GROMACS .gro file of C-alpha atoms in nm:
model
  218
    1UNK     CA    1   0.000   0.000   0.000
    2UNK     CA    2   0.190   0.303  -0.124
    3UNK     CA    3   0.129   0.661  -0.019
    4UNK     CA    4   0.039   0.743  -0.379
    5UNK     CA    5  -0.239   0.480  -0.379
    6UNK     CA    6  -0.377   0.585  -0.042
    7UNK     CA    7  -0.339   0.932   0.100
    8UNK     CA    8  -0.475   1.041   0.438
    9UNK     CA    9  -0.687   1.301   0.263
   10UNK     CA   10  -0.859   1.048   0.038
   11UNK     CA   11  -1.214   0.988   0.157
   12UNK     CA   12  -1.332   0.630   0.163
   13UNK     CA   13  -1.695   0.572   0.249
   14UNK     CA   14  -1.756   0.278   0.483
   15UNK     CA   15  -1.985   0.007   0.348
   16UNK     CA   16  -2.341  -0.015   0.476
   17UNK     CA   17  -2.366  -0.268   0.758
   18UNK     CA   18  -2.746  -0.273   0.793
   19UNK     CA   19  -2.785  -0.589   0.585
   20UNK     CA   20  -2.538  -0.777   0.805
   21UNK     CA   21  -2.721  -0.668   1.120
   22UNK     CA   22  -3.057  -0.775   0.980
   23UNK     CA   23  -2.913  -1.111   0.881
   24UNK     CA   24  -2.776  -1.172   1.231
   25UNK     CA   25  -3.107  -1.071   1.391
   26UNK     CA   26  -3.296  -1.302   1.157
   27UNK     CA   27  -3.065  -1.591   1.249
   28UNK     CA   28  -3.117  -1.527   1.620
   29UNK     CA   29  -3.494  -1.515   1.569
   30UNK     CA   30  -3.491  -1.855   1.397
   31UNK     CA   31  -3.265  -2.013   1.661
   32UNK     CA   32  -3.481  -1.882   1.948
   33UNK     CA   33  -3.813  -1.989   1.789
   34UNK     CA   34  -3.876  -2.362   1.857
   35UNK     CA   35  -4.178  -2.376   1.627
   36UNK     CA   36  -3.984  -2.229   1.338
   37UNK     CA   37  -3.691  -2.463   1.399
   38UNK     CA   38  -3.921  -2.764   1.399
   39UNK     CA   39  -4.102  -2.645   1.087
   40UNK     CA   40  -3.780  -2.592   0.894
   41UNK     CA   41  -3.654  -2.933   1.006
   42UNK     CA   42  -3.980  -3.097   0.892
   43UNK     CA   43  -3.942  -2.944   0.546
   44UNK     CA   44  -3.589  -3.083   0.515
   45UNK     CA   45  -3.707  -3.418   0.651
   46UNK     CA   46  -3.986  -3.448   0.395
   47UNK     CA   47  -3.750  -3.362   0.108
   48UNK     CA   48  -3.429  -3.537   0.210
   49UNK     CA   49  -3.507  -3.830   0.437
   50UNK     CA   50  -3.675  -4.042   0.166
   51UNK     CA   51  -3.364  -3.989  -0.050
   52UNK     CA   52  -3.072  -4.009   0.193
   53UNK     CA   53  -3.222  -4.131   0.520
   54UNK     CA   54  -3.140  -4.499   0.443
   55UNK     CA   55  -3.396  -4.603   0.708
   56UNK     CA   56  -3.154  -4.483   0.979
   57UNK     CA   57  -2.929  -4.781   0.907
   58UNK     CA   58  -2.628  -4.586   0.774
   59UNK     CA   59  -2.619  -4.257   0.970
   60UNK     CA   60  -2.264  -4.170   0.863
   61UNK     CA   61  -2.367  -4.199   0.499
   62UNK     CA   62  -2.673  -3.981   0.571
   63UNK     CA   63  -2.456  -3.719   0.739
   64UNK     CA   64  -2.207  -3.729   0.453
   65UNK     CA   65  -2.471  -3.693   0.180
   66UNK     CA   66  -2.651  -3.415   0.367
   67UNK     CA   67  -2.323  -3.236   0.431
   68UNK     CA   68  -2.205  -3.259   0.071
   69UNK     CA   69  -2.544  -3.133  -0.052
   70UNK     CA   70  -2.551  -2.841   0.191
   71UNK     CA   71  -2.188  -2.746   0.134
   72UNK     CA   72  -2.222  -2.764  -0.243
   73UNK     CA   73  -2.531  -2.542  -0.256
   74UNK     CA   74  -2.408  -2.286  -0.004
   75UNK     CA   75  -2.058  -2.274  -0.153
   76UNK     CA   76  -2.188  -2.215  -0.505
   77UNK     CA   77  -2.419  -1.937  -0.376
   78UNK     CA   78  -2.132  -1.772  -0.185
   79UNK     CA   79  -1.906  -1.797  -0.487
   80UNK     CA   80  -2.165  -1.630  -0.709
   81UNK     CA   81  -2.242  -1.345  -0.468
   82UNK     CA   82  -1.894  -1.263  -0.337
   83UNK     CA   83  -1.659  -1.050  -0.546
   84UNK     CA   84  -1.346  -1.261  -0.497
   85UNK     CA   85  -1.136  -1.030  -0.711
   86UNK     CA   86  -1.218  -0.745  -0.473
   87UNK     CA   87  -1.147  -0.966  -0.172
   88UNK     CA   88  -0.806  -1.058  -0.316
   89UNK     CA   89  -0.732  -0.691  -0.384
   90UNK     CA   90  -0.817  -0.589  -0.027
   91UNK     CA   91  -0.614  -0.876   0.117
   92UNK     CA   92  -0.317  -0.769  -0.096
   93UNK     CA   93  -0.342  -0.410   0.029
   94UNK     CA   94  -0.375  -0.527   0.389
   95UNK     CA   95  -0.069  -0.750   0.355
   96UNK     CA   96   0.133  -0.461   0.206
   97UNK     CA   97   0.022  -0.227   0.486
   98UNK     CA   98   0.111  -0.476   0.760
   99UNK     CA   99   0.448  -0.546   0.597
  100UNK     CA  100   0.535  -0.175   0.578
  101UNK     CA  101   0.420  -0.120   0.937
  102UNK     CA  102   0.635  -0.410   1.057
  103UNK     CA  103   0.941  -0.280   0.870
  104UNK     CA  104   0.890   0.071   1.008
  105UNK     CA  105   0.872  -0.063   1.363
  106UNK     CA  106   1.181  -0.277   1.322
  107UNK     CA  107   1.381   0.013   1.181
  108UNK     CA  108   1.248   0.262   1.437
  109UNK     CA  109   1.132   0.495   1.159
  110UNK     CA  110   0.886   0.704   1.359
  111UNK     CA  111   0.805   0.938   1.071
  112UNK     CA  112   0.709   0.644   0.851
  113UNK     CA  113   0.506   0.488   1.132
  114UNK     CA  114   0.313   0.812   1.184
  115UNK     CA  115   0.224   0.825   0.815
  116UNK     CA  116   0.107   0.466   0.824
  117UNK     CA  117  -0.090   0.523   1.144
  118UNK     CA  118  -0.272   0.805   0.969
  119UNK     CA  119  -0.397   0.549   0.717
  120UNK     CA  120  -0.550   0.324   0.983
  121UNK     CA  121  -0.907   0.461   0.946
  122UNK     CA  122  -0.895   0.369   0.578
  123UNK     CA  123  -0.750   0.027   0.661
  124UNK     CA  124  -1.040  -0.035   0.899
  125UNK     CA  125  -1.283   0.064   0.623
  126UNK     CA  126  -1.121  -0.193   0.393
  127UNK     CA  127  -1.153  -0.460   0.662
  128UNK     CA  128  -1.518  -0.373   0.719
  129UNK     CA  129  -1.583  -0.371   0.345
  130UNK     CA  130  -1.432  -0.716   0.303
  131UNK     CA  131  -1.634  -0.853   0.596
  132UNK     CA  132  -1.955  -0.705   0.456
  133UNK     CA  133  -1.877  -0.855   0.114
  134UNK     CA  134  -1.824  -1.200   0.260
  135UNK     CA  135  -2.136  -1.179   0.481
  136UNK     CA  136  -2.362  -1.082   0.189
  137UNK     CA  137  -2.464  -1.440   0.094
  138UNK     CA  138  -2.540  -1.546   0.452
  139UNK     CA  139  -2.914  -1.477   0.430
  140UNK     CA  140  -2.944  -1.719   0.139
  141UNK     CA  141  -2.704  -1.986   0.263
  142UNK     CA  142  -2.856  -2.011   0.609
  143UNK     CA  143  -3.198  -2.082   0.456
  144UNK     CA  144  -3.038  -2.393   0.308
  145UNK     CA  145  -2.810  -2.490   0.597
  146UNK     CA  146  -3.045  -2.441   0.891
  147UNK     CA  147  -3.325  -2.674   0.780
  148UNK     CA  148  -3.075  -2.954   0.717
  149UNK     CA  149  -2.909  -2.905   1.057
  150UNK     CA  150  -3.245  -2.886   1.236
  151UNK     CA  151  -3.356  -3.205   1.063
  152UNK     CA  152  -3.039  -3.395   1.154
  153UNK     CA  153  -2.945  -3.271   1.498
  154UNK     CA  154  -3.145  -2.995   1.665
  155UNK     CA  155  -3.516  -3.004   1.589
  156UNK     CA  156  -3.775  -3.192   1.795
  157UNK     CA  157  -3.783  -3.553   1.675
  158UNK     CA  158  -3.471  -3.501   1.469
  159UNK     CA  159  -3.299  -3.771   1.269
  160UNK     CA  160  -3.062  -3.873   1.550
  161UNK     CA  161  -3.341  -3.896   1.808
  162UNK     CA  162  -3.527  -4.139   1.581
  163UNK     CA  163  -3.229  -4.371   1.540
  164UNK     CA  164  -3.254  -4.708   1.716
  165UNK     CA  165  -2.887  -4.700   1.813
  166UNK     CA  166  -2.757  -4.350   1.873
  167UNK     CA  167  -2.389  -4.442   1.871
  168UNK     CA  168  -2.115  -4.471   1.612
  169UNK     CA  169  -1.803  -4.683   1.611
  170UNK     CA  170  -1.499  -4.462   1.555
  171UNK     CA  171  -1.132  -4.567   1.541
  172UNK     CA  172  -1.066  -4.403   1.877
  173UNK     CA  173  -1.408  -4.464   2.036
  174UNK     CA  174  -1.611  -4.781   1.971
  175UNK     CA  175  -1.928  -4.636   2.128
  176UNK     CA  176  -1.936  -4.268   2.036
  177UNK     CA  177  -2.272  -4.133   2.152
  178UNK     CA  178  -2.434  -3.892   1.908
  179UNK     CA  179  -2.655  -3.744   2.179
  180UNK     CA  180  -2.377  -3.649   2.422
  181UNK     CA  181  -2.253  -3.292   2.405
  182UNK     CA  182  -1.924  -3.109   2.385
  183UNK     CA  183  -2.008  -2.784   2.558
  184UNK     CA  184  -2.339  -2.693   2.390
  185UNK     CA  185  -2.281  -2.887   2.067
  186UNK     CA  186  -2.417  -3.241   2.034
  187UNK     CA  187  -2.171  -3.497   1.907
  188UNK     CA  188  -2.393  -3.547   1.602
  189UNK     CA  189  -2.322  -3.195   1.474
  190UNK     CA  190  -1.949  -3.250   1.531
  191UNK     CA  191  -1.958  -3.566   1.317
  192UNK     CA  192  -2.162  -3.385   1.053
  193UNK     CA  193  -1.915  -3.094   1.045
  194UNK     CA  194  -1.612  -3.322   1.031
  195UNK     CA  195  -1.757  -3.499   0.728
  196UNK     CA  196  -1.875  -3.192   0.536
  197UNK     CA  197  -1.644  -2.898   0.608
  198UNK     CA  198  -1.328  -3.036   0.440
  199UNK     CA  199  -1.523  -3.089   0.118
  200UNK     CA  200  -1.652  -2.732   0.139
  201UNK     CA  201  -1.304  -2.585   0.176
  202UNK     CA  202  -1.177  -2.781  -0.124
  203UNK     CA  203  -1.477  -2.680  -0.337
  204UNK     CA  204  -1.457  -2.313  -0.240
  205UNK     CA  205  -1.084  -2.292  -0.308
  206UNK     CA  206  -1.131  -2.456  -0.646
  207UNK     CA  207  -1.411  -2.217  -0.746
  208UNK     CA  208  -1.205  -1.915  -0.635
  209UNK     CA  209  -0.902  -2.025  -0.835
  210UNK     CA  210  -1.114  -2.084  -1.145
  211UNK     CA  211  -1.289  -1.748  -1.107
  212UNK     CA  212  -0.970  -1.548  -1.053
  213UNK     CA  213  -0.785  -1.723  -1.336
  214UNK     CA  214  -1.074  -1.660  -1.577
  215UNK     CA  215  -1.076  -1.288  -1.491
  216UNK     CA  216  -0.702  -1.263  -1.551
  217UNK     CA  217  -0.741  -1.399  -1.901
  218UNK     CA  218  -0.970  -1.114  -2.009
   0.00000   0.00000   0.00000
């Protein structure tokens, strides 16, 4: 981040954060409303359980299929709505700023540090802008993710509660209870996350690389 690219006098308008706040409030409303949670879980149950429920015989396979479906849909939506080129640009500027600040501190260049400190309000705007950009798809993705999670793990009469044997055999634990909790999280959601999140990271990274490489060719 050079002084020519960013001057203290340059005005940068912060992004609107109202959409993010509304999204968070909407999420809290859903989580705190038992009737809504149950209703969303029932919708997912009616759609998905006949296809990937496997009569509760293969819960790991159900978790894996549900996770891959959810991750694929939400990742594609995020990829379409997030401007990854802008995210990469902001990350590059932030890295350059942090590098220059670190070098100024090491060398004891107070004049340089003061100039960089004057740019901090703009740096915070960039950080806020990037966060707002990445939060934009949340309203859409949570309407896909929440029903699946409520159906599997959290809703009344969820998939795990209706299993005859609510345990899994893992390499390190032959009787891993899906209904026990780690802090507030049931073990079932931990298994679901462990199966689905790695696939999501691979898919998202692949989509980002394809998108950025395509833009560079034009």
